[in-house]
mmCIF file of C-alpha atoms and ligand atoms in Angstrom:
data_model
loop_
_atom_site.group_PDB
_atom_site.id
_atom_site.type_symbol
_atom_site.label_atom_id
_atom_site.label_comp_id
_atom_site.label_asym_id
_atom_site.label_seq_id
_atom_site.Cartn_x
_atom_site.Cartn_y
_atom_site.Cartn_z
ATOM 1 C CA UNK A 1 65.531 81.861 114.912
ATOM 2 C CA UNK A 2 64.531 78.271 115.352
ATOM 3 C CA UNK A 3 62.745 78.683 111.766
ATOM 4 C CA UNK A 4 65.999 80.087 110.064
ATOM 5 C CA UNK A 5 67.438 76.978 110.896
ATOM 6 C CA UNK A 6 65.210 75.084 110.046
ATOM 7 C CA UNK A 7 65.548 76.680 106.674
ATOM 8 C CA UNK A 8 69.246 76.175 107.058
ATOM 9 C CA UNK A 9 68.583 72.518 107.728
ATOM 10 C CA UNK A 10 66.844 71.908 104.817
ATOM 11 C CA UNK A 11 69.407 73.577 102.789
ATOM 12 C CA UNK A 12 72.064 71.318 104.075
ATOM 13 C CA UNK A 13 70.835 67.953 104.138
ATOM 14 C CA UNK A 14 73.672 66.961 102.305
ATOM 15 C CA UNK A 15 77.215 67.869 102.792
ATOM 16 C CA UNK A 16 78.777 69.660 105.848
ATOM 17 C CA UNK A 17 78.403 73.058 107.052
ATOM 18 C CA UNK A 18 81.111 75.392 107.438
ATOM 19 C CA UNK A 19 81.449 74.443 110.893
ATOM 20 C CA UNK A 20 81.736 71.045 110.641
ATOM 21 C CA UNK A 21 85.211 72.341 108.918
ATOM 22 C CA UNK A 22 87.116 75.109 109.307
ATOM 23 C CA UNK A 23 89.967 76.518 108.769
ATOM 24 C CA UNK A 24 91.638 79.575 111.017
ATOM 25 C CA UNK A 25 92.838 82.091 110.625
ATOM 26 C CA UNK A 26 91.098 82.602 106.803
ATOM 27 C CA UNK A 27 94.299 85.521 106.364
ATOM 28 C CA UNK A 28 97.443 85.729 108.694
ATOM 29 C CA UNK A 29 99.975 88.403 107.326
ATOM 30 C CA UNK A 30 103.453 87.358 108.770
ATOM 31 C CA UNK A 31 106.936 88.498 108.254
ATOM 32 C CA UNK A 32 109.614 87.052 105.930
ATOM 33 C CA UNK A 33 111.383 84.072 107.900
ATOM 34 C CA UNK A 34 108.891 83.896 110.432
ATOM 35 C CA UNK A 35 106.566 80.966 110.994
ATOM 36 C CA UNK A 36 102.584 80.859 109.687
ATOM 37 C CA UNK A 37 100.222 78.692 111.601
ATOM 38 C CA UNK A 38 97.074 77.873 110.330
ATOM 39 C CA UNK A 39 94.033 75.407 112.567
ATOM 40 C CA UNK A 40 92.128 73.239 110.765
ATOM 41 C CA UNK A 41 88.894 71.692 112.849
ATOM 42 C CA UNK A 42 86.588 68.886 112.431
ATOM 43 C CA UNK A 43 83.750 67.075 113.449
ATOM 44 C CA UNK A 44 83.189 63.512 112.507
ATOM 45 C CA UNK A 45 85.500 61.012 111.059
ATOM 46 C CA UNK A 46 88.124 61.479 108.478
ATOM 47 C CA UNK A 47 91.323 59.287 107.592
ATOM 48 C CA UNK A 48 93.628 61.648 105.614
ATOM 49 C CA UNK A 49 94.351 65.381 105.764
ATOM 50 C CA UNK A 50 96.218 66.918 102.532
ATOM 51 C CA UNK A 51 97.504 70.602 103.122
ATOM 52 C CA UNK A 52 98.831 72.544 100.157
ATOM 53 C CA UNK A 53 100.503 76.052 99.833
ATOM 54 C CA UNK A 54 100.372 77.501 96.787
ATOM 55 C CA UNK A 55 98.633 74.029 95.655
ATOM 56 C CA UNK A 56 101.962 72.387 96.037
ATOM 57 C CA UNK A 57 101.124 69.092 98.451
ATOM 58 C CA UNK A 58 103.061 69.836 101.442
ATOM 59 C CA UNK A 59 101.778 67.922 104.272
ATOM 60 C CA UNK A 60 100.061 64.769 104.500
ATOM 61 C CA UNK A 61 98.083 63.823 107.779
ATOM 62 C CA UNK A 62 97.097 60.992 109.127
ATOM 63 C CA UNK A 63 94.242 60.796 111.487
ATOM 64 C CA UNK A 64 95.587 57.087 112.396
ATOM 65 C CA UNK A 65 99.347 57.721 112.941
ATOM 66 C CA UNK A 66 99.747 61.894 112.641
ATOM 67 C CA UNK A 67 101.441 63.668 110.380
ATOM 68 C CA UNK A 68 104.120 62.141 107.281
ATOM 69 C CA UNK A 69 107.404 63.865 107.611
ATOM 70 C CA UNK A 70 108.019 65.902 104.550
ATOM 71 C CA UNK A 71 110.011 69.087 104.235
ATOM 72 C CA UNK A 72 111.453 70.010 107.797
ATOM 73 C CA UNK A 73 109.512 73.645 107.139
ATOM 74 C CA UNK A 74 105.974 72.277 107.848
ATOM 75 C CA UNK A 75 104.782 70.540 110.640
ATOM 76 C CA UNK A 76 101.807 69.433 112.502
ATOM 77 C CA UNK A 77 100.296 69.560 115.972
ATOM 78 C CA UNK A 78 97.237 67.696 117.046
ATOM 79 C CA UNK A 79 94.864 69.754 119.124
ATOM 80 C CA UNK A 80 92.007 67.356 119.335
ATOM 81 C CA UNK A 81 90.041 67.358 121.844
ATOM 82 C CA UNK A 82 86.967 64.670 122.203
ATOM 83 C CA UNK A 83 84.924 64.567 119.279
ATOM 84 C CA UNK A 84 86.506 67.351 117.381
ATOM 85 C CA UNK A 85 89.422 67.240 115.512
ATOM 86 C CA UNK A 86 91.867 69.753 115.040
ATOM 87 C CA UNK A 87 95.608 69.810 113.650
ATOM 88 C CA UNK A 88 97.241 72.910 113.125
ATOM 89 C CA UNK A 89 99.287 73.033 110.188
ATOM 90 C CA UNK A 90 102.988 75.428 110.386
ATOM 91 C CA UNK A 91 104.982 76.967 108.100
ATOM 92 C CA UNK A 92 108.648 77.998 108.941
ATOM 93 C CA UNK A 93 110.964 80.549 107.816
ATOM 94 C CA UNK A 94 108.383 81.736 105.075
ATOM 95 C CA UNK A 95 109.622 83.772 102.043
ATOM 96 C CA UNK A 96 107.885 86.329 99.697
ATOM 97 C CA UNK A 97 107.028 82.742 96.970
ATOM 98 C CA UNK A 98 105.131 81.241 100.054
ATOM 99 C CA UNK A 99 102.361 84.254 99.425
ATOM 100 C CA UNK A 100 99.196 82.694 98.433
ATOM 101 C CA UNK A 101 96.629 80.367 99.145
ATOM 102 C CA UNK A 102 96.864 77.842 101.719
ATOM 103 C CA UNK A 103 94.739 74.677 101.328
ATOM 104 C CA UNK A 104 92.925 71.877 103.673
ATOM 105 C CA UNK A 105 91.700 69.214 102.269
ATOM 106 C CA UNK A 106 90.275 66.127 104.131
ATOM 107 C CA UNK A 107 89.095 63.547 101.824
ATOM 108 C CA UNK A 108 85.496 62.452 102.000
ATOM 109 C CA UNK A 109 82.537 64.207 102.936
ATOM 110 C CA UNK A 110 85.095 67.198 104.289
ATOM 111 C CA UNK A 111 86.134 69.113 100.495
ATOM 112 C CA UNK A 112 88.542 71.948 101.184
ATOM 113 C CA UNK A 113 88.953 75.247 102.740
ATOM 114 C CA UNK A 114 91.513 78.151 101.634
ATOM 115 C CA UNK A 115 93.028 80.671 104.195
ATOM 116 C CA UNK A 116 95.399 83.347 102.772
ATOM 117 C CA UNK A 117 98.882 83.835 103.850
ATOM 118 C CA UNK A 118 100.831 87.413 103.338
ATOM 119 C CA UNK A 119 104.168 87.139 104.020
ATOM 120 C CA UNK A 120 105.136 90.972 104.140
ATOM 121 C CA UNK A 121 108.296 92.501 104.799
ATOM 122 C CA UNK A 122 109.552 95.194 107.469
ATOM 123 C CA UNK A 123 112.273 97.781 106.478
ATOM 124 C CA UNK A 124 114.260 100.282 107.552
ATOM 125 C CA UNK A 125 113.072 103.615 108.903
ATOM 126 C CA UNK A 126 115.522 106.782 109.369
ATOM 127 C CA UNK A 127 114.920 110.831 110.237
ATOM 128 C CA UNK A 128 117.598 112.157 108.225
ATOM 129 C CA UNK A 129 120.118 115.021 110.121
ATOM 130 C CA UNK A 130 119.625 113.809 113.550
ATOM 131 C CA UNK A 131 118.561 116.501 116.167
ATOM 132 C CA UNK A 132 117.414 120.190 114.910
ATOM 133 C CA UNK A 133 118.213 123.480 116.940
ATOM 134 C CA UNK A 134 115.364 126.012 115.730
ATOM 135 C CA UNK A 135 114.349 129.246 116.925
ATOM 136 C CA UNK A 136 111.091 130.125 118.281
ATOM 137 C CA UNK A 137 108.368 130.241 115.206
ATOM 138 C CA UNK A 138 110.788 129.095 112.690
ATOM 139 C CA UNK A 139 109.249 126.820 110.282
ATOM 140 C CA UNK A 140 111.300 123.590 110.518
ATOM 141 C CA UNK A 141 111.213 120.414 108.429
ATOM 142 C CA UNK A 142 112.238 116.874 109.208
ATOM 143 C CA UNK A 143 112.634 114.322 106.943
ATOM 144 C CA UNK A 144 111.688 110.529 107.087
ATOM 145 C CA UNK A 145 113.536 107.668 104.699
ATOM 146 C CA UNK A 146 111.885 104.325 104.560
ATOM 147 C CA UNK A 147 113.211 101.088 102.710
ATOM 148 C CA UNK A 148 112.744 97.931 101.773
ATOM 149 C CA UNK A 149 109.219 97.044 102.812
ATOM 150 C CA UNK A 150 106.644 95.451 101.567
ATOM 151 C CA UNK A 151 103.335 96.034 100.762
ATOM 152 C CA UNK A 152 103.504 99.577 101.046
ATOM 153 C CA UNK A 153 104.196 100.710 104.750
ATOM 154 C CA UNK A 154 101.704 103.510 106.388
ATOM 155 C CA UNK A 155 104.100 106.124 107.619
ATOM 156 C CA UNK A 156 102.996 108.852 110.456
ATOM 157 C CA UNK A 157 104.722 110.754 112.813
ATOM 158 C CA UNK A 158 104.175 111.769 116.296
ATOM 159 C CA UNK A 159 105.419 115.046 117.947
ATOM 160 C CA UNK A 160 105.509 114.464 122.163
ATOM 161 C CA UNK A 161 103.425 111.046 121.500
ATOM 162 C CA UNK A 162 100.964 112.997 119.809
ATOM 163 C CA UNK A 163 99.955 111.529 116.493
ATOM 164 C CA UNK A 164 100.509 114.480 113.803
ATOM 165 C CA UNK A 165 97.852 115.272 111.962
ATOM 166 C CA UNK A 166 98.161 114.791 108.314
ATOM 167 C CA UNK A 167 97.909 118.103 107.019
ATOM 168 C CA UNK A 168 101.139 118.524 108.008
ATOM 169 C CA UNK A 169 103.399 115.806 105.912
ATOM 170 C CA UNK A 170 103.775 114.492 102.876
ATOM 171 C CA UNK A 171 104.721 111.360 101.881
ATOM 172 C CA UNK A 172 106.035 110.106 98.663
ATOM 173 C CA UNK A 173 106.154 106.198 97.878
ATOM 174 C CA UNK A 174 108.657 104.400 95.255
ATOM 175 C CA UNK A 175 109.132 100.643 93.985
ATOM 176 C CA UNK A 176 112.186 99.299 93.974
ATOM 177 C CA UNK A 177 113.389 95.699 92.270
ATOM 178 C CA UNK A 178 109.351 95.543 91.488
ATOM 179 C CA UNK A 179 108.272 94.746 94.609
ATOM 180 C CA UNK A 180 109.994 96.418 97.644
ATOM 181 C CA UNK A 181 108.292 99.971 98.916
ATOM 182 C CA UNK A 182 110.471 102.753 99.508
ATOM 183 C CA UNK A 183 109.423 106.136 100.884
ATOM 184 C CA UNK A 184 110.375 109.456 102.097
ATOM 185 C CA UNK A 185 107.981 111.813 104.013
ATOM 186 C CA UNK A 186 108.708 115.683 104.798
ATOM 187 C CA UNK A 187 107.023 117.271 107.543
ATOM 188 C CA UNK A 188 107.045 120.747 108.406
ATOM 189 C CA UNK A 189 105.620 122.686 111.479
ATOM 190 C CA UNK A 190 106.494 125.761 113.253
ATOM 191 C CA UNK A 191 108.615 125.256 115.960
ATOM 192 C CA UNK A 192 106.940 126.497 119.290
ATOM 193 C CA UNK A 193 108.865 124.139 121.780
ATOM 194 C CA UNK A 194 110.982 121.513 122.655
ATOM 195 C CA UNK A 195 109.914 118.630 121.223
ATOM 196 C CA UNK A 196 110.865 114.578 120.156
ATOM 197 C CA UNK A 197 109.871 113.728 116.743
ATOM 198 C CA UNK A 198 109.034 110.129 115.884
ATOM 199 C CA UNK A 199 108.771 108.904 112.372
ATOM 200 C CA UNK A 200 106.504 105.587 112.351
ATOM 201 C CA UNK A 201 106.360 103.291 109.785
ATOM 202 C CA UNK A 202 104.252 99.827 109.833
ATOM 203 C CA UNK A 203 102.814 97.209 107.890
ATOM 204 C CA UNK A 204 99.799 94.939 108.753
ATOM 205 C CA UNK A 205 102.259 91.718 110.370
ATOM 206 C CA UNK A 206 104.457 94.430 112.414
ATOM 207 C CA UNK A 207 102.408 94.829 115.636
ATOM 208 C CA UNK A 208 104.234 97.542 116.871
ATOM 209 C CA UNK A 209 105.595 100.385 114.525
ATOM 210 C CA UNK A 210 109.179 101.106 113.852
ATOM 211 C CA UNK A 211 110.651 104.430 114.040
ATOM 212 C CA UNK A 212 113.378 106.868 114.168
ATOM 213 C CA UNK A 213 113.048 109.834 116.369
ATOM 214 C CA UNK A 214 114.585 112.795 117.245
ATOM 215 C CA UNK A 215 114.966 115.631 118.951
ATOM 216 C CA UNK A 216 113.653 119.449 118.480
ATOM 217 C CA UNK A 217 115.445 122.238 120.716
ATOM 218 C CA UNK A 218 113.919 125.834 120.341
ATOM 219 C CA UNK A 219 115.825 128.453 121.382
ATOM 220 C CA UNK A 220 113.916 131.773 122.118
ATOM 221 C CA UNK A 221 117.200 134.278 121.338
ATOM 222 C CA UNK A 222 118.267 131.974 118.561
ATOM 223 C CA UNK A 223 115.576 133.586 116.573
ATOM 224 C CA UNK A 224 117.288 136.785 116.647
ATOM 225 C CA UNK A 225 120.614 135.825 116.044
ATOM 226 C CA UNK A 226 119.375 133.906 112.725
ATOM 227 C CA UNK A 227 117.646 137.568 111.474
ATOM 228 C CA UNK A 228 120.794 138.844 111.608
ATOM 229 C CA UNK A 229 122.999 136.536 110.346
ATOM 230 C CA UNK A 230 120.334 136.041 107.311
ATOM 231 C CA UNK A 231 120.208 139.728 106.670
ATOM 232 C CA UNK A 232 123.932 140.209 106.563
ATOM 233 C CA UNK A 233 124.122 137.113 104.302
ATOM 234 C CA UNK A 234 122.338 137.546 101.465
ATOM 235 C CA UNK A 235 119.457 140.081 101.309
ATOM 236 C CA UNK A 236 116.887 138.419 99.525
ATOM 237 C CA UNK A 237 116.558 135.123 100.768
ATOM 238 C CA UNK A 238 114.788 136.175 104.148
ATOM 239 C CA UNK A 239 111.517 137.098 102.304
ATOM 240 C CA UNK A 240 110.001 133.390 101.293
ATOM 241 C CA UNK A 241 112.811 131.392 103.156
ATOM 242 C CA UNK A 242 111.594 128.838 105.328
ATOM 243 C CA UNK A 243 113.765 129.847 108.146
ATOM 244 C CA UNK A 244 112.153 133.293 108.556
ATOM 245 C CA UNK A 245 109.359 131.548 110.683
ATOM 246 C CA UNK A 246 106.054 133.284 108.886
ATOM 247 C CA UNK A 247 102.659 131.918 110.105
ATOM 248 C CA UNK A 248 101.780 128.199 109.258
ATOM 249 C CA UNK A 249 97.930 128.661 109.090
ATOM 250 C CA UNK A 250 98.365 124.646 108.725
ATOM 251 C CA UNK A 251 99.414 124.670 112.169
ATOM 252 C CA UNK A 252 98.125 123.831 115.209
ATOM 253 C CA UNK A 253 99.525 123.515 118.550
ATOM 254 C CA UNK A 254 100.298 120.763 120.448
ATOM 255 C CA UNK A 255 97.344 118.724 121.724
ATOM 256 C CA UNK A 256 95.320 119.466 118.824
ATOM 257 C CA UNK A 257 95.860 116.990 116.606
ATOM 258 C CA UNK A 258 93.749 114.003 116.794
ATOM 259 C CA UNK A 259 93.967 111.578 113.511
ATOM 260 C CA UNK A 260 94.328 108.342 114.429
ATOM 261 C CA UNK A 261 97.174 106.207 112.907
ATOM 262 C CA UNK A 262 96.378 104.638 109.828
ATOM 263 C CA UNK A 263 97.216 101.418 108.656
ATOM 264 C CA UNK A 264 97.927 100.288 105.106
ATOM 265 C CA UNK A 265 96.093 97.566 103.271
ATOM 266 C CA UNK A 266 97.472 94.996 100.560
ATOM 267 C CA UNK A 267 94.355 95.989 98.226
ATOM 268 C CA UNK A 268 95.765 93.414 95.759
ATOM 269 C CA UNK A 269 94.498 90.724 98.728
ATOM 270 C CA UNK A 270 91.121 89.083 98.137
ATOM 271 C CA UNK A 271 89.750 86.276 100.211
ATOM 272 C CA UNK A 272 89.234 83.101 98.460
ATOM 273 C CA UNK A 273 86.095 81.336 99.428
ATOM 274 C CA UNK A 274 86.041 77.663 99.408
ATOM 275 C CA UNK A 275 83.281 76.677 97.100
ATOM 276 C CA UNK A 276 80.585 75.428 99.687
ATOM 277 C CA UNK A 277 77.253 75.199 98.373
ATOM 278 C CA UNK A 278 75.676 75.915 101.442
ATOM 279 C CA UNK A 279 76.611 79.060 102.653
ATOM 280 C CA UNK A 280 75.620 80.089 105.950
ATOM 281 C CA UNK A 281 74.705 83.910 107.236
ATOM 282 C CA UNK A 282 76.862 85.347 109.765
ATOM 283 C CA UNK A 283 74.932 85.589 112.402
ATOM 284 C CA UNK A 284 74.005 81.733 112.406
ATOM 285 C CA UNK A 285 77.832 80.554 111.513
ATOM 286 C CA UNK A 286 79.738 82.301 114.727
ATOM 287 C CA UNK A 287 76.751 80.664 116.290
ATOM 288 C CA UNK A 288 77.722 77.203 115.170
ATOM 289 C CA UNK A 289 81.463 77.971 115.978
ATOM 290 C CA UNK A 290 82.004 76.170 119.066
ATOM 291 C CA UNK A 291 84.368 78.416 119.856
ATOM 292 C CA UNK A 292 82.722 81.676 119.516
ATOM 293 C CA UNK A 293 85.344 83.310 117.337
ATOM 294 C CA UNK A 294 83.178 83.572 113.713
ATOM 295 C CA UNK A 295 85.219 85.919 111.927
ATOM 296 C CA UNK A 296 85.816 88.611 114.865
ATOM 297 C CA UNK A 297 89.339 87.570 115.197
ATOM 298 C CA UNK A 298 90.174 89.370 112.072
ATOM 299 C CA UNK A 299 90.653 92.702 111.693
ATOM 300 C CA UNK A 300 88.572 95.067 109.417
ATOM 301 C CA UNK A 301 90.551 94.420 106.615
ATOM 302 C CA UNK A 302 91.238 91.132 106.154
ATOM 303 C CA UNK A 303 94.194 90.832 108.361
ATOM 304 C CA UNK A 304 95.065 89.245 111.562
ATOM 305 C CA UNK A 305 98.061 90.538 113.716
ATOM 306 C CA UNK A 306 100.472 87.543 114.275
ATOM 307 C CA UNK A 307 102.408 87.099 117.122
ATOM 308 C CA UNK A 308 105.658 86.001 115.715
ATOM 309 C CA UNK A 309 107.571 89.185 114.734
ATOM 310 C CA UNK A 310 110.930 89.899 113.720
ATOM 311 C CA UNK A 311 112.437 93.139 114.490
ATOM 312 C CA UNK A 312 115.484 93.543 112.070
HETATM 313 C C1 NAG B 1 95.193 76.398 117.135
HETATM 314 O O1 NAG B 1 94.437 75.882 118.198
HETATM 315 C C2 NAG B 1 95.187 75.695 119.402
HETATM 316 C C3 NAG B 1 94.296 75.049 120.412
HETATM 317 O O2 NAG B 1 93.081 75.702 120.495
HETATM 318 C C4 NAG B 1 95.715 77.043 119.866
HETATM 319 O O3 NAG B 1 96.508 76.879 121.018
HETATM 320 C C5 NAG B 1 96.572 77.645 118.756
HETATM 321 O O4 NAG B 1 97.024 78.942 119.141
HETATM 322 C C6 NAG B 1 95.756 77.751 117.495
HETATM 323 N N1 NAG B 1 96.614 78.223 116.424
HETATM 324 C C7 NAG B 1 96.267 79.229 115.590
HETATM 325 C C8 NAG B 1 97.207 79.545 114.511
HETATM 326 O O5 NAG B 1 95.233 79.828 115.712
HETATM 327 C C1 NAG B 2 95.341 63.504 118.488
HETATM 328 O O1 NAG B 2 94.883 63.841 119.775
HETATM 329 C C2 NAG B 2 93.717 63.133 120.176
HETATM 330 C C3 NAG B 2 93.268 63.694 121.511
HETATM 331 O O2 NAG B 2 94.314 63.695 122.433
HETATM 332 C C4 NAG B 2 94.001 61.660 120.230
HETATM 333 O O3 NAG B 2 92.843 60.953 120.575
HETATM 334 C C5 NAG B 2 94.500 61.212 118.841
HETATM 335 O O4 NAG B 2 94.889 59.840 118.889
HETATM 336 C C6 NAG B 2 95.676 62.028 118.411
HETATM 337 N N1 NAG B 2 96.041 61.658 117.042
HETATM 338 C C7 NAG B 2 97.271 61.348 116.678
HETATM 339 C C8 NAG B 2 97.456 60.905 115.289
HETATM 340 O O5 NAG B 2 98.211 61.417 117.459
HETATM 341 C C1 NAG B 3 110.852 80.178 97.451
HETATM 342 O O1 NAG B 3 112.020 80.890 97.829
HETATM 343 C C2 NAG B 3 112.951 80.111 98.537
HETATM 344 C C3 NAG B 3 114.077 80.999 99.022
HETATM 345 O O2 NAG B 3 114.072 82.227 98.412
HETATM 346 C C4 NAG B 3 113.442 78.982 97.620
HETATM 347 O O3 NAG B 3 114.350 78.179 98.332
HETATM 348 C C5 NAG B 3 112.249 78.140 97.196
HETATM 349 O O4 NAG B 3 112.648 77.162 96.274
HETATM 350 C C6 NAG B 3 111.186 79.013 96.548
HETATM 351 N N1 NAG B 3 110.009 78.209 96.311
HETATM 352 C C7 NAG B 3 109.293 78.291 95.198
HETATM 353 C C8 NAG B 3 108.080 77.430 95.129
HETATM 354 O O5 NAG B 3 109.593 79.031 94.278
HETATM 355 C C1 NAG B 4 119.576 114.253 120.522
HETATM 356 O O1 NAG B 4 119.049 114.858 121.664
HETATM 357 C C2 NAG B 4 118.834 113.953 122.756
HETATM 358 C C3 NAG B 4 118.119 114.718 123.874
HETATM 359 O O2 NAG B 4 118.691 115.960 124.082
HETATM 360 C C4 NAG B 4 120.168 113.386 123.196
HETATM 361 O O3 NAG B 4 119.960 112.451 124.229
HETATM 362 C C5 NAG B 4 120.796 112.677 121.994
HETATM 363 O O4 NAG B 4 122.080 112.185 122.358
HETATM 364 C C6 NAG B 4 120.913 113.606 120.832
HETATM 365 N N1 NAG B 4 121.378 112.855 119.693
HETATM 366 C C7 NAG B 4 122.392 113.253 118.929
HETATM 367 C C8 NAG B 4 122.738 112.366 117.775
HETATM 368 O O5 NAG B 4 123.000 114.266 119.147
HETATM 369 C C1 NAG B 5 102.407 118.636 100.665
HETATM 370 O O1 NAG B 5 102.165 118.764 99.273
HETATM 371 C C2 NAG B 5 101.177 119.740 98.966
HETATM 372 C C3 NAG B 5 100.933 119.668 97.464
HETATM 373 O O2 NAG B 5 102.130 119.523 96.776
HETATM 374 C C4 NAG B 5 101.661 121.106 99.419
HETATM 375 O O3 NAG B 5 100.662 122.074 99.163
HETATM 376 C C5 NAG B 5 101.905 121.072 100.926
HETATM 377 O O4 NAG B 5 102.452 122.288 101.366
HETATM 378 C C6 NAG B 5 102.892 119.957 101.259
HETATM 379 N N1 NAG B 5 103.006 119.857 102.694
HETATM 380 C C7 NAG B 5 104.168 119.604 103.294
HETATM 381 C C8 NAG B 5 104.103 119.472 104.781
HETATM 382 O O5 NAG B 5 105.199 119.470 102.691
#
């Protein structure tokens, strides 16, 4: 160890290592009109902090007198604390156009750093037809109608809590105006008991899921009274119809199903590294990070949950 930094040493003589300047989170996702908040830390002295969005100059900073009113959506609040420095930089009310990089740039010794903002949007989730009356083994289908969201929303469905296992939906995804998401997914089970049904539908800011549920009631006579109401109906539509309740060998029962809930990615988002010459492993750099974060505060794909949510 003490010879990897020495190696490390040597290869930074000059300039400033990561931690000497950082800024965090590197990606926040957050929802349209909410706020984005972004900390940017230093050691040493400094006299001016720049922030851009989008490399439009929004804030200026003075380490002297504080931040230079500008626009009344971004503001600053100084977190320093003895001999580091740290301001964190906010964004209010962002829209879709405020997607993109986010800049820090202290002049001097300092250069820049880039975190990535996602401003994403939630939607509208619905089961269609409300509650379902089935028989006992009929095959039943529910259908769930997402819009307006954006990036694409992972949609799953729970039956009693249970998450239901994929096998057992389908889910079709559409674009509308270019950039909103809008889906519809069918499920289909037997029907063995009562039962709620929760359509879920999320997107990397939401923390919690919304949904639409409802509720299954199976009736064991119904079952009968269906046979016979089909068969004096029309003759032929028993055979293949879905309401004849024929074995599912998709289905499981309740308790069985065990995929976890997945949730969707913007694959279109890259990180932007700031273009430090000396680049520090991993291992050493959550090291240096006085606060012991490194990068674990972000999730596996880039993304950090954000507290400020809007639930429309
Ligand atoms: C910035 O740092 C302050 C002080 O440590 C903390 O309270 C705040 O939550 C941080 N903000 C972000 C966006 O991480
Ligand atoms: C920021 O906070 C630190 C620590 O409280 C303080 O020393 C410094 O003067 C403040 N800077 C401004 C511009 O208010
Ligand atoms: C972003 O969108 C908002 C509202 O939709 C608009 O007021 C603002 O001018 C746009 N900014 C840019 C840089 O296009
Ligand atoms: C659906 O069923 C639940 C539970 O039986 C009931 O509380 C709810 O009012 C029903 N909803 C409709 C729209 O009938
Ligand atoms: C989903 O689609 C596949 C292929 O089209 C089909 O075989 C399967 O039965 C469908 N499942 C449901 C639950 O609709």
């Amino acid at each position: 160890m003490a010879l990897l930094f020495f190696i490390i040493s040597l290869l930074c003589t000059t300039g400033v290592t990561p931690a000497q300047f950082q800024i965090q989170p590197e990606s926040d996702a957050v929802l349209t009109g909410s706020e984005a908040r972004f900390n940017a830390s230093l050691k040493g002295k400094w006299q001016i902090m720049i922030w851009e969005v989008q490399k439009l100059l929004v804030m200026t900073i003075s380490a002297e007198t504080g931040p230079i009113p500008s626009s009344e959506r971004f503001s600053a609040t100084n977190y320093s604390t003895g001999s580091t420095s740290r301001w964190e930089f906010s964004i209010r009310n962002v829209s879709r156009n405020d997607s993109g990089p986010v800049t820090c740039i202290v002049q001097g010794q300092f250069g820049a750093r880039t975190a990535q903002l996602l401003v994403q949007e939630s939607g509208t989730v619905d089961i269609l037809g409300g509650n379902l009356t089935a028989a006992q083994d009929q095959q039943v289908e529910f259908q769930c109608v997402t819009s307006g969201w954006f990036p694409e929303p992972a949609v799953n469905w729970s039956r009693n809590g249970e998450v239901v296992e994929t096998s057992l939906f389908n889910t079709t995804t559409s674009q509308s105006h270019g950039y909103m998401f809008n889906s519809t997914s069918i499920l289909k089970f037997n029907a063995v008991s009562n039962a709620t049904v929760e359509c879920l539908v999320t997107v990397p800011a939401l923390i919690s899921p919304l949904s639409s549920s409802v509720h299954l009631v199976v009736e064991p006579g119904y079952q009968d009274e269906m046979r016979a109401r089909t068969q004096s109906q029309i003759s032929g539509e028993g055979a293949n119809g879905t309401r004849r309740g024929q074995v599912n060998l998709g289905y499981q029962t309740d308790g069985q199903t065990s995929v976890p809930p997945s949730e969707s990615g913007d694959s279109s988002f890259s990180k932007t590294d700031d273009s430090n010459i000396c680049e520090i492993p991993d291992i050493i750099k959550s090291n240096l990070d006085e606060n012991g974060h490194g990068g674990a505060r972000h999730t596996p794909g880039g993304f950090r949950k954000h507290r400020h949510v809007t639930i429309v």
